[in-house]
Amino acid sequence: MLPKFTRFAPSPSGLLHLGHAHSALFAAREAERIGGAFLLRIEDIDVGRCRPEFDAAIREDLSWLGLTWPEPVLRQSERLSLYDKFLHVLEDGGLTYPCFCTRKDIQAEIADAPRAPHGPDGPLYPGTCRVLDPIKARDRVAAGEAHAVRLNMAKAARMAGPLTFTDLDRGRIDVHPETCGDIVLARKDVPTSYHLSVTVDDALQHVTLVTRGEDLLHATHIHRVLQTLLGLPEPEYRHHGLLTDKNGRRYAKRDKALTLAALREAGKEPADVRAMAGFPE
């Protein structure tokens, strides 16, 4: 029987809070349920926000909660050349284009087109650079102009064909690429993005069950397209509910009083925090 894996993949851009604890404990419980292993992965491609001290704090907090994982821990910042190779597969297939738009440019374009397509997270990129002359766009890239690499989602969807994925709580779900828009796959300074790197890593780490918050349910539509285009296996998914405070707001890294470190310093025991995170002994 092939080994089974789940994973918890935080970004070391701040201290873990109760919401993170819920996600980590959820993944560890699912690993136990399927008779598999729980992996820790550090998603640190955002070099501007990620810090070594937060990386160390993640390990300390998770160990304090009683979680263990195999070493070495995968760090995405050490795999940028690998992601670049997968990006080139998409580029060679004619599925990408350079985008020179700034955030301000995109906001102005959307404001001028009130009927611009929307997805679950708001307005989609309007495709401004998709229609640029390819030769002129290539010359701008060669000249060193700042740009992102976007996936031509309409073309990618046609190539991938009809897709679905299985969420263990929701059943089989149809993939709707048109609700995702032309996502960013990489930028000039970082040759990857969350969507590209997580898709590659889940496949190469043999993750068989992806557990994560329901706020990332829509991202799975993107990941199924990328898995298909890159010839990567399809895992199962389980998107859990989000832990919220008494006012119904989801926990965030700004909630300093509810970080695991702060709770520990306040005298809470691991069992207390596990219960607060929804996993009583």
PDB file of C-alpha atoms in Angstrom:
ATOM      1  CA  MET A   1       0.000   0.000   0.000  1.00  0.00           C
ATOM      2  CA  LEU A   2       1.329   3.439  -0.935  1.00  0.00           C
ATOM      3  CA  PRO A   3       1.984   5.862   1.965  1.00  0.00           C
ATOM      4  CA  LYS A   4      -0.568   8.578   2.662  1.00  0.00           C
ATOM      5  CA  PHE A   5       0.198  12.145   3.694  1.00  0.00           C
ATOM      6  CA  THR A   6      -1.469  15.326   4.872  1.00  0.00           C
ATOM      7  CA  ARG A   7       0.352  18.596   5.405  1.00  0.00           C
ATOM      8  CA  PHE A   8       0.248  21.866   7.337  1.00  0.00           C
ATOM      9  CA  ALA A   9       1.926  24.634   5.348  1.00  0.00           C
ATOM     10  CA  PRO A  10       2.168  27.967   7.187  1.00  0.00           C
ATOM     11  CA  SER A  11       3.939  31.100   6.001  1.00  0.00           C
ATOM     12  CA  PRO A  12       6.555  32.416   8.475  1.00  0.00           C
ATOM     13  CA  SER A  13       5.333  35.989   8.209  1.00  0.00           C
ATOM     14  CA  GLY A  14       3.994  36.177  11.758  1.00  0.00           C
ATOM     15  CA  LEU A  15       3.229  34.138  14.858  1.00  0.00           C
ATOM     16  CA  LEU A  16       0.757  31.267  14.759  1.00  0.00           C
ATOM     17  CA  HIS A  17      -2.684  31.957  16.257  1.00  0.00           C
ATOM     18  CA  LEU A  18      -5.640  29.786  17.238  1.00  0.00           C
ATOM     19  CA  GLY A  19      -6.820  29.531  13.643  1.00  0.00           C
ATOM     20  CA  HIS A  20      -3.456  28.066  12.651  1.00  0.00           C
ATOM     21  CA  ALA A  21      -3.641  25.652  15.576  1.00  0.00           C
ATOM     22  CA  HIS A  22      -7.025  24.456  14.347  1.00  0.00           C
ATOM     23  CA  SER A  23      -5.663  23.848  10.832  1.00  0.00           C
ATOM     24  CA  ALA A  24      -2.556  22.037  12.075  1.00  0.00           C
ATOM     25  CA  LEU A  25      -4.492  19.842  14.494  1.00  0.00           C
ATOM     26  CA  PHE A  26      -7.098  19.133  11.822  1.00  0.00           C
ATOM     27  CA  ALA A  27      -4.411  17.943   9.394  1.00  0.00           C
ATOM     28  CA  ALA A  28      -2.736  15.826  12.071  1.00  0.00           C
ATOM     29  CA  ARG A  29      -6.067  14.222  13.008  1.00  0.00           C
ATOM     30  CA  GLU A  30      -6.790  13.429   9.359  1.00  0.00           C
ATOM     31  CA  ALA A  31      -3.337  11.858   8.972  1.00  0.00           C
ATOM     32  CA  GLU A  32      -4.127   9.587  11.898  1.00  0.00           C
ATOM     33  CA  ARG A  33      -7.562   8.763  10.461  1.00  0.00           C
ATOM     34  CA  ILE A  34      -6.165   7.643   7.104  1.00  0.00           C
ATOM     35  CA  GLY A  35      -3.198   5.853   8.641  1.00  0.00           C
ATOM     36  CA  GLY A  36      -0.761   8.311   7.124  1.00  0.00           C
ATOM     37  CA  ALA A  37       1.875  10.852   8.080  1.00  0.00           C
ATOM     38  CA  PHE A  38       1.599  14.549   8.933  1.00  0.00           C
ATOM     39  CA  LEU A  39       4.039  16.837   7.097  1.00  0.00           C
ATOM     40  CA  LEU A  40       5.162  20.343   7.986  1.00  0.00           C
ATOM     41  CA  ARG A  41       5.988  22.609   5.041  1.00  0.00           C
ATOM     42  CA  ILE A  42       7.250  26.199   5.283  1.00  0.00           C
ATOM     43  CA  GLU A  43       5.806  28.397   2.538  1.00  0.00           C
ATOM     44  CA  ASP A  44       8.308  31.250   2.596  1.00  0.00           C
ATOM     45  CA  ILE A  45       8.357  32.556  -0.974  1.00  0.00           C
ATOM     46  CA  ASP A  46       7.322  36.042   0.213  1.00  0.00           C
ATOM     47  CA  VAL A  47      10.861  37.154   1.009  1.00  0.00           C
ATOM     48  CA  GLY A  48       9.679  40.622   2.001  1.00  0.00           C
ATOM     49  CA  ARG A  49       7.515  39.394   4.883  1.00  0.00           C
ATOM     50  CA  CYS A  50       8.929  36.026   5.972  1.00  0.00           C
ATOM     51  CA  ARG A  51      11.400  35.973   8.873  1.00  0.00           C
ATOM     52  CA  PRO A  52      13.660  33.243  10.332  1.00  0.00           C
ATOM     53  CA  GLU A  53      12.376  34.009  13.843  1.00  0.00           C
ATOM     54  CA  PHE A  54       8.828  33.184  12.759  1.00  0.00           C
ATOM     55  CA  ASP A  55      10.064  29.956  11.175  1.00  0.00           C
ATOM     56  CA  ALA A  56      11.582  28.945  14.511  1.00  0.00           C
ATOM     57  CA  ALA A  57       8.439  30.013  16.374  1.00  0.00           C
ATOM     58  CA  ILE A  58       6.269  27.790  14.152  1.00  0.00           C
ATOM     59  CA  ARG A  59       8.308  24.754  15.139  1.00  0.00           C
ATOM     60  CA  GLU A  60       8.227  25.701  18.819  1.00  0.00           C
ATOM     61  CA  ASP A  61       4.462  26.260  18.840  1.00  0.00           C
ATOM     62  CA  LEU A  62       3.605  23.058  16.997  1.00  0.00           C
ATOM     63  CA  SER A  63       5.942  20.973  19.150  1.00  0.00           C
ATOM     64  CA  TRP A  64       4.379  22.517  22.263  1.00  0.00           C
ATOM     65  CA  LEU A  65       0.961  21.401  20.996  1.00  0.00           C
ATOM     66  CA  GLY A  66       2.313  17.862  20.769  1.00  0.00           C
ATOM     67  CA  LEU A  67       2.696  17.590  17.007  1.00  0.00           C
ATOM     68  CA  THR A  68       5.581  15.797  15.319  1.00  0.00           C
ATOM     69  CA  TRP A  69       6.662  15.531  11.686  1.00  0.00           C
ATOM     70  CA  PRO A  70       9.456  13.976   9.626  1.00  0.00           C
ATOM     71  CA  GLU A  71      12.611  15.918   8.900  1.00  0.00           C
ATOM     72  CA  PRO A  72      13.885  17.668   6.907  1.00  0.00           C
ATOM     73  CA  VAL A  73      11.087  20.194   6.565  1.00  0.00           C
ATOM     74  CA  LEU A  74      10.543  21.439   3.012  1.00  0.00           C
ATOM     75  CA  ARG A  75      11.093  25.194   2.587  1.00  0.00           C
ATOM     76  CA  GLN A  76       9.788  26.715  -0.598  1.00  0.00           C
ATOM     77  CA  SER A  77      12.502  29.384  -0.702  1.00  0.00           C
ATOM     78  CA  GLU A  78      15.004  26.576  -1.351  1.00  0.00           C
ATOM     79  CA  ARG A  79      13.058  25.286  -4.386  1.00  0.00           C
ATOM     80  CA  LEU A  80      12.632  28.361  -6.586  1.00  0.00           C
ATOM     81  CA  SER A  81      14.593  26.856  -9.466  1.00  0.00           C
ATOM     82  CA  LEU A  82      12.287  23.827  -9.394  1.00  0.00           C
ATOM     83  CA  TYR A  83       9.147  25.962  -9.651  1.00  0.00           C
ATOM     84  CA  ASP A  84      10.754  27.846 -12.507  1.00  0.00           C
ATOM     85  CA  LYS A  85      11.085  24.578 -14.456  1.00  0.00           C
ATOM     86  CA  PHE A  86       7.371  23.890 -14.083  1.00  0.00           C
ATOM     87  CA  LEU A  87       6.612  27.468 -15.088  1.00  0.00           C
ATOM     88  CA  HIS A  88       8.592  26.932 -18.287  1.00  0.00           C
ATOM     89  CA  VAL A  89       6.423  23.921 -19.112  1.00  0.00           C
ATOM     90  CA  LEU A  90       3.401  26.220 -19.158  1.00  0.00           C
ATOM     91  CA  GLU A  91       5.288  28.917 -21.046  1.00  0.00           C
ATOM     92  CA  ASP A  92       6.459  26.440 -23.672  1.00  0.00           C
ATOM     93  CA  GLY A  93       2.857  25.357 -24.097  1.00  0.00           C
ATOM     94  CA  GLY A  94       1.841  28.913 -24.953  1.00  0.00           C
ATOM     95  CA  LEU A  95      -0.342  29.147 -21.865  1.00  0.00           C
ATOM     96  CA  THR A  96       1.212  32.230 -20.254  1.00  0.00           C
ATOM     97  CA  TYR A  97       1.837  35.875 -21.044  1.00  0.00           C
ATOM     98  CA  PRO A  98       3.772  38.712 -19.370  1.00  0.00           C
ATOM     99  CA  CYS A  99       1.676  41.282 -17.525  1.00  0.00           C
ATOM    100  CA  PHE A 100       3.113  44.772 -17.004  1.00  0.00           C
ATOM    101  CA  CYS A 101       0.096  46.186 -15.137  1.00  0.00           C
ATOM    102  CA  THR A 102       0.570  47.648 -11.692  1.00  0.00           C
ATOM    103  CA  ARG A 103      -2.114  47.234  -9.022  1.00  0.00           C
ATOM    104  CA  LYS A 104      -3.103  50.837  -9.699  1.00  0.00           C
ATOM    105  CA  ASP A 105      -3.448  50.090 -13.419  1.00  0.00           C
ATOM    106  CA  ILE A 106      -5.680  47.116 -12.704  1.00  0.00           C
ATOM    107  CA  GLN A 107      -7.874  49.034 -10.282  1.00  0.00           C
ATOM    108  CA  ALA A 108      -8.338  51.820 -12.821  1.00  0.00           C
ATOM    109  CA  GLU A 109      -9.208  49.334 -15.573  1.00  0.00           C
ATOM    110  CA  ILE A 110     -11.808  47.648 -13.361  1.00  0.00           C
ATOM    111  CA  ALA A 111     -13.274  51.001 -12.328  1.00  0.00           C
ATOM    112  CA  ASP A 112     -13.751  51.900 -15.997  1.00  0.00           C
ATOM    113  CA  ALA A 113     -15.459  48.590 -16.703  1.00  0.00           C
ATOM    114  CA  PRO A 114     -18.170  48.070 -14.072  1.00  0.00           C
ATOM    115  CA  ARG A 115     -19.298  44.877 -15.809  1.00  0.00           C
ATOM    116  CA  ALA A 116     -15.864  43.315 -15.549  1.00  0.00           C
ATOM    117  CA  PRO A 117     -16.033  39.614 -14.602  1.00  0.00           C
ATOM    118  CA  HIS A 118     -16.048  38.806 -10.921  1.00  0.00           C
ATOM    119  CA  GLY A 119     -15.028  35.731  -8.960  1.00  0.00           C
ATOM    120  CA  PRO A 120     -15.741  34.765  -5.339  1.00  0.00           C
ATOM    121  CA  ASP A 121     -12.970  37.087  -4.143  1.00  0.00           C
ATOM    122  CA  GLY A 122     -13.995  40.123  -6.205  1.00  0.00           C
ATOM    123  CA  PRO A 123     -13.165  41.529  -9.648  1.00  0.00           C
ATOM    124  CA  LEU A 124     -10.945  39.418 -11.872  1.00  0.00           C
ATOM    125  CA  TYR A 125      -7.945  40.706 -13.789  1.00  0.00           C
ATOM    126  CA  PRO A 126      -9.443  42.238 -16.964  1.00  0.00           C
ATOM    127  CA  GLY A 127      -6.849  40.720 -19.308  1.00  0.00           C
ATOM    128  CA  THR A 128      -5.275  43.993 -20.386  1.00  0.00           C
ATOM    129  CA  CYS A 129      -1.886  42.501 -21.274  1.00  0.00           C
ATOM    130  CA  ARG A 130      -3.303  39.326 -22.798  1.00  0.00           C
ATOM    131  CA  VAL A 131      -3.820  41.150 -26.088  1.00  0.00           C
ATOM    132  CA  LEU A 132      -0.392  42.799 -26.278  1.00  0.00           C
ATOM    133  CA  ASP A 133       1.688  42.107 -29.366  1.00  0.00           C
ATOM    134  CA  PRO A 134       3.816  39.076 -28.354  1.00  0.00           C
ATOM    135  CA  ILE A 135       6.991  40.439 -29.951  1.00  0.00           C
ATOM    136  CA  LYS A 136       6.673  43.823 -28.233  1.00  0.00           C
ATOM    137  CA  ALA A 137       5.880  42.121 -24.927  1.00  0.00           C
ATOM    138  CA  ARG A 138       8.959  39.904 -25.296  1.00  0.00           C
ATOM    139  CA  ASP A 139      11.117  42.962 -25.979  1.00  0.00           C
ATOM    140  CA  ARG A 140       9.815  44.662 -22.825  1.00  0.00           C
ATOM    141  CA  VAL A 141      10.666  41.575 -20.777  1.00  0.00           C
ATOM    142  CA  ALA A 142      14.150  41.423 -22.337  1.00  0.00           C
ATOM    143  CA  ALA A 143      14.650  45.082 -21.442  1.00  0.00           C
ATOM    144  CA  GLY A 144      14.105  44.223 -17.778  1.00  0.00           C
ATOM    145  CA  GLU A 145      10.709  45.851 -17.335  1.00  0.00           C
ATOM    146  CA  ALA A 146       8.933  44.709 -14.159  1.00  0.00           C
ATOM    147  CA  HIS A 147       6.217  42.201 -14.914  1.00  0.00           C
ATOM    148  CA  ALA A 148       4.271  39.207 -13.720  1.00  0.00           C
ATOM    149  CA  VAL A 149       3.646  35.990 -15.617  1.00  0.00           C
ATOM    150  CA  ARG A 150      -0.053  35.204 -15.915  1.00  0.00           C
ATOM    151  CA  LEU A 151      -1.864  32.048 -16.958  1.00  0.00           C
ATOM    152  CA  ASN A 152      -4.188  32.458 -19.929  1.00  0.00           C
ATOM    153  CA  MET A 153      -7.028  30.738 -18.109  1.00  0.00           C
ATOM    154  CA  ALA A 154      -9.420  30.489 -21.052  1.00  0.00           C
ATOM    155  CA  LYS A 155      -6.771  28.720 -23.126  1.00  0.00           C
ATOM    156  CA  ALA A 156      -5.706  26.591 -20.155  1.00  0.00           C
ATOM    157  CA  ALA A 157      -9.301  25.540 -19.500  1.00  0.00           C
ATOM    158  CA  ARG A 158      -9.775  24.469 -23.101  1.00  0.00           C
ATOM    159  CA  MET A 159      -6.609  22.400 -22.970  1.00  0.00           C
ATOM    160  CA  ALA A 160      -7.439  20.840 -19.589  1.00  0.00           C
ATOM    161  CA  GLY A 161     -11.039  20.005 -20.483  1.00  0.00           C
ATOM    162  CA  PRO A 162     -13.863  19.419 -17.954  1.00  0.00           C
ATOM    163  CA  LEU A 163     -12.514  18.801 -14.454  1.00  0.00           C
ATOM    164  CA  THR A 164     -13.782  17.930 -10.994  1.00  0.00           C
ATOM    165  CA  PHE A 165     -12.320  17.378  -7.536  1.00  0.00           C
ATOM    166  CA  THR A 166     -13.455  15.525  -4.443  1.00  0.00           C
ATOM    167  CA  ASP A 167     -14.000  17.270  -1.135  1.00  0.00           C
ATOM    168  CA  LEU A 168     -14.664  14.630   1.514  1.00  0.00           C
ATOM    169  CA  ASP A 169     -17.387  16.754   3.124  1.00  0.00           C
ATOM    170  CA  ARG A 170     -18.940  18.219  -0.027  1.00  0.00           C
ATOM    171  CA  GLY A 171     -18.631  15.423  -2.559  1.00  0.00           C
ATOM    172  CA  ARG A 172     -17.561  15.758  -6.182  1.00  0.00           C
ATOM    173  CA  ILE A 173     -17.324  19.392  -7.303  1.00  0.00           C
ATOM    174  CA  ASP A 174     -17.169  20.688 -10.865  1.00  0.00           C
ATOM    175  CA  VAL A 175     -14.230  22.958 -11.655  1.00  0.00           C
ATOM    176  CA  HIS A 176     -15.103  26.396 -13.059  1.00  0.00           C
ATOM    177  CA  PRO A 177     -11.876  27.994 -14.369  1.00  0.00           C
ATOM    178  CA  GLU A 178     -13.769  31.011 -15.703  1.00  0.00           C
ATOM    179  CA  THR A 179     -14.354  32.161 -12.117  1.00  0.00           C
ATOM    180  CA  CYS A 180     -10.610  32.329 -11.454  1.00  0.00           C
ATOM    181  CA  GLY A 181      -9.316  34.708 -14.103  1.00  0.00           C
ATOM    182  CA  ASP A 182      -5.774  34.937 -15.429  1.00  0.00           C
ATOM    183  CA  ILE A 183      -3.936  34.193 -12.202  1.00  0.00           C
ATOM    184  CA  VAL A 184      -0.348  35.257 -11.497  1.00  0.00           C
ATOM    185  CA  LEU A 185       2.099  32.350 -11.712  1.00  0.00           C
ATOM    186  CA  ALA A 186       5.314  34.262 -11.061  1.00  0.00           C
ATOM    187  CA  ARG A 187       6.825  37.720 -10.831  1.00  0.00           C
ATOM    188  CA  LYS A 188      10.074  39.140 -12.100  1.00  0.00           C
ATOM    189  CA  ASP A 189      11.701  38.937  -8.668  1.00  0.00           C
ATOM    190  CA  VAL A 190      10.191  35.592  -7.539  1.00  0.00           C
ATOM    191  CA  PRO A 191       9.784  32.799 -10.120  1.00  0.00           C
ATOM    192  CA  THR A 192       6.676  31.311  -8.517  1.00  0.00           C
ATOM    193  CA  SER A 193       3.397  32.073  -6.767  1.00  0.00           C
ATOM    194  CA  TYR A 194       1.294  30.428  -4.091  1.00  0.00           C
ATOM    195  CA  HIS A 195      -0.809  28.581  -6.684  1.00  0.00           C
ATOM    196  CA  LEU A 196       2.133  27.208  -8.642  1.00  0.00           C
ATOM    197  CA  SER A 197       4.349  26.257  -5.714  1.00  0.00           C
ATOM    198  CA  VAL A 198       1.610  24.605  -3.639  1.00  0.00           C
ATOM    199  CA  THR A 199       0.464  22.542  -6.619  1.00  0.00           C
ATOM    200  CA  VAL A 200       3.994  21.343  -7.341  1.00  0.00           C
ATOM    201  CA  ASP A 201       4.860  20.647  -3.713  1.00  0.00           C
ATOM    202  CA  ASP A 202       1.684  18.726  -2.921  1.00  0.00           C
ATOM    203  CA  ALA A 203       2.434  16.462  -5.877  1.00  0.00           C
ATOM    204  CA  LEU A 204       6.143  15.975  -5.236  1.00  0.00           C
ATOM    205  CA  GLN A 205       5.587  15.403  -1.510  1.00  0.00           C
ATOM    206  CA  HIS A 206       2.975  12.768  -2.401  1.00  0.00           C
ATOM    207  CA  VAL A 207       0.283  14.537  -0.399  1.00  0.00           C
ATOM    208  CA  THR A 208      -2.804  12.372  -0.801  1.00  0.00           C
ATOM    209  CA  LEU A 209      -5.230  14.478   1.266  1.00  0.00           C
ATOM    210  CA  VAL A 210      -5.023  18.276   1.226  1.00  0.00           C
ATOM    211  CA  THR A 211      -6.623  19.769   4.318  1.00  0.00           C
ATOM    212  CA  ARG A 212      -7.068  23.533   4.606  1.00  0.00           C
ATOM    213  CA  GLY A 213      -9.602  26.216   5.452  1.00  0.00           C
ATOM    214  CA  GLU A 214     -12.778  26.639   3.461  1.00  0.00           C
ATOM    215  CA  ASP A 215     -11.557  30.105   2.444  1.00  0.00           C
ATOM    216  CA  LEU A 216      -9.250  28.253   0.029  1.00  0.00           C
ATOM    217  CA  LEU A 217     -11.979  26.088  -1.491  1.00  0.00           C
ATOM    218  CA  HIS A 218     -12.097  28.236  -4.618  1.00  0.00           C
ATOM    219  CA  ALA A 219      -8.310  27.987  -5.029  1.00  0.00           C
ATOM    220  CA  THR A 220      -8.780  24.281  -5.624  1.00  0.00           C
ATOM    221  CA  HIS A 221     -10.362  25.090  -8.992  1.00  0.00           C
ATOM    222  CA  ILE A 222      -7.058  26.703  -9.984  1.00  0.00           C
ATOM    223  CA  HIS A 223      -4.966  23.862  -8.616  1.00  0.00           C
ATOM    224  CA  ARG A 224      -6.917  21.220 -10.521  1.00  0.00           C
ATOM    225  CA  VAL A 225      -6.252  23.097 -13.765  1.00  0.00           C
ATOM    226  CA  LEU A 226      -2.539  23.324 -12.988  1.00  0.00           C
ATOM    227  CA  GLN A 227      -2.343  19.663 -11.934  1.00  0.00           C
ATOM    228  CA  THR A 228      -3.870  18.629 -15.236  1.00  0.00           C
ATOM    229  CA  LEU A 229      -1.683  20.869 -17.393  1.00  0.00           C
ATOM    230  CA  LEU A 230       1.475  19.724 -15.598  1.00  0.00           C
ATOM    231  CA  GLY A 231       0.568  16.040 -15.502  1.00  0.00           C
ATOM    232  CA  LEU A 232       0.462  15.922 -11.686  1.00  0.00           C
ATOM    233  CA  PRO A 233      -1.736  13.616  -9.581  1.00  0.00           C
ATOM    234  CA  GLU A 234      -5.037  14.722  -8.082  1.00  0.00           C
ATOM    235  CA  PRO A 235      -5.255  14.439  -4.278  1.00  0.00           C
ATOM    236  CA  GLU A 236      -8.441  14.381  -2.241  1.00  0.00           C
ATOM    237  CA  TYR A 237      -9.421  17.508  -0.322  1.00  0.00           C
ATOM    238  CA  ARG A 238     -11.052  18.398   2.960  1.00  0.00           C
ATOM    239  CA  HIS A 239     -11.797  22.080   3.526  1.00  0.00           C
ATOM    240  CA  HIS A 240     -12.599  22.750   7.162  1.00  0.00           C
ATOM    241  CA  GLY A 241     -14.580  25.601   8.666  1.00  0.00           C
ATOM    242  CA  LEU A 242     -12.744  28.654   9.961  1.00  0.00           C
ATOM    243  CA  LEU A 243     -12.254  29.282  13.646  1.00  0.00           C
ATOM    244  CA  THR A 244     -13.757  32.652  14.655  1.00  0.00           C
ATOM    245  CA  ASP A 245     -13.823  34.863  17.729  1.00  0.00           C
ATOM    246  CA  LYS A 246     -16.919  35.694  19.776  1.00  0.00           C
ATOM    247  CA  ASN A 247     -17.816  38.388  17.245  1.00  0.00           C
ATOM    248  CA  GLY A 248     -17.708  35.954  14.341  1.00  0.00           C
ATOM    249  CA  ARG A 249     -14.460  37.318  12.914  1.00  0.00           C
ATOM    250  CA  ARG A 250     -11.863  34.855  11.708  1.00  0.00           C
ATOM    251  CA  TYR A 251      -8.558  34.881  13.562  1.00  0.00           C
ATOM    252  CA  ALA A 252      -5.695  36.730  11.897  1.00  0.00           C
ATOM    253  CA  LYS A 253      -2.029  37.408  12.579  1.00  0.00           C
ATOM    254  CA  ARG A 254      -2.964  40.833  13.907  1.00  0.00           C
ATOM    255  CA  ASP A 255      -4.667  39.134  16.897  1.00  0.00           C
ATOM    256  CA  LYS A 256      -1.583  39.359  19.071  1.00  0.00           C
ATOM    257  CA  ALA A 257      -3.317  38.266  22.294  1.00  0.00           C
ATOM    258  CA  LEU A 258      -4.417  34.995  20.708  1.00  0.00           C
ATOM    259  CA  THR A 259      -1.104  33.859  19.292  1.00  0.00           C
ATOM    260  CA  LEU A 260       0.030  30.525  20.647  1.00  0.00           C
ATOM    261  CA  ALA A 261       3.086  32.196  22.142  1.00  0.00           C
ATOM    262  CA  ALA A 262       0.946  34.737  24.016  1.00  0.00           C
ATOM    263  CA  LEU A 263      -1.399  32.048  25.298  1.00  0.00           C
ATOM    264  CA  ARG A 264       1.565  29.995  26.480  1.00  0.00           C
ATOM    265  CA  GLU A 265       3.058  33.010  28.264  1.00  0.00           C
ATOM    266  CA  ALA A 266      -0.336  33.647  29.882  1.00  0.00           C
ATOM    267  CA  GLY A 267      -0.145  30.234  31.546  1.00  0.00           C
ATOM    268  CA  LYS A 268      -2.229  28.135  29.185  1.00  0.00           C
ATOM    269  CA  GLU A 269      -1.280  24.479  28.879  1.00  0.00           C
ATOM    270  CA  PRO A 270      -1.184  22.625  25.547  1.00  0.00           C
ATOM    271  CA  ALA A 271      -4.428  20.824  26.388  1.00  0.00           C
ATOM    272  CA  ASP A 272      -6.106  24.191  27.058  1.00  0.00           C
ATOM    273  CA  VAL A 273      -5.069  25.584  23.683  1.00  0.00           C
ATOM    274  CA  ARG A 274      -5.986  22.393  21.859  1.00  0.00           C
ATOM    275  CA  ALA A 275      -9.474  22.686  23.358  1.00  0.00           C
ATOM    276  CA  MET A 276      -9.688  26.370  22.422  1.00  0.00           C
ATOM    277  CA  ALA A 277      -8.745  25.385  18.878  1.00  0.00           C
ATOM    278  CA  GLY A 278     -11.547  22.835  18.745  1.00  0.00           C
ATOM    279  CA  PHE A 279      -9.637  19.675  19.636  1.00  0.00           C
ATOM    280  CA  PRO A 280     -10.222  18.785  23.297  1.00  0.00           C
ATOM    281  CA  GLU A 281      -8.478  15.713  24.622  1.00  0.00           C
TER     282      GLU A 281
END
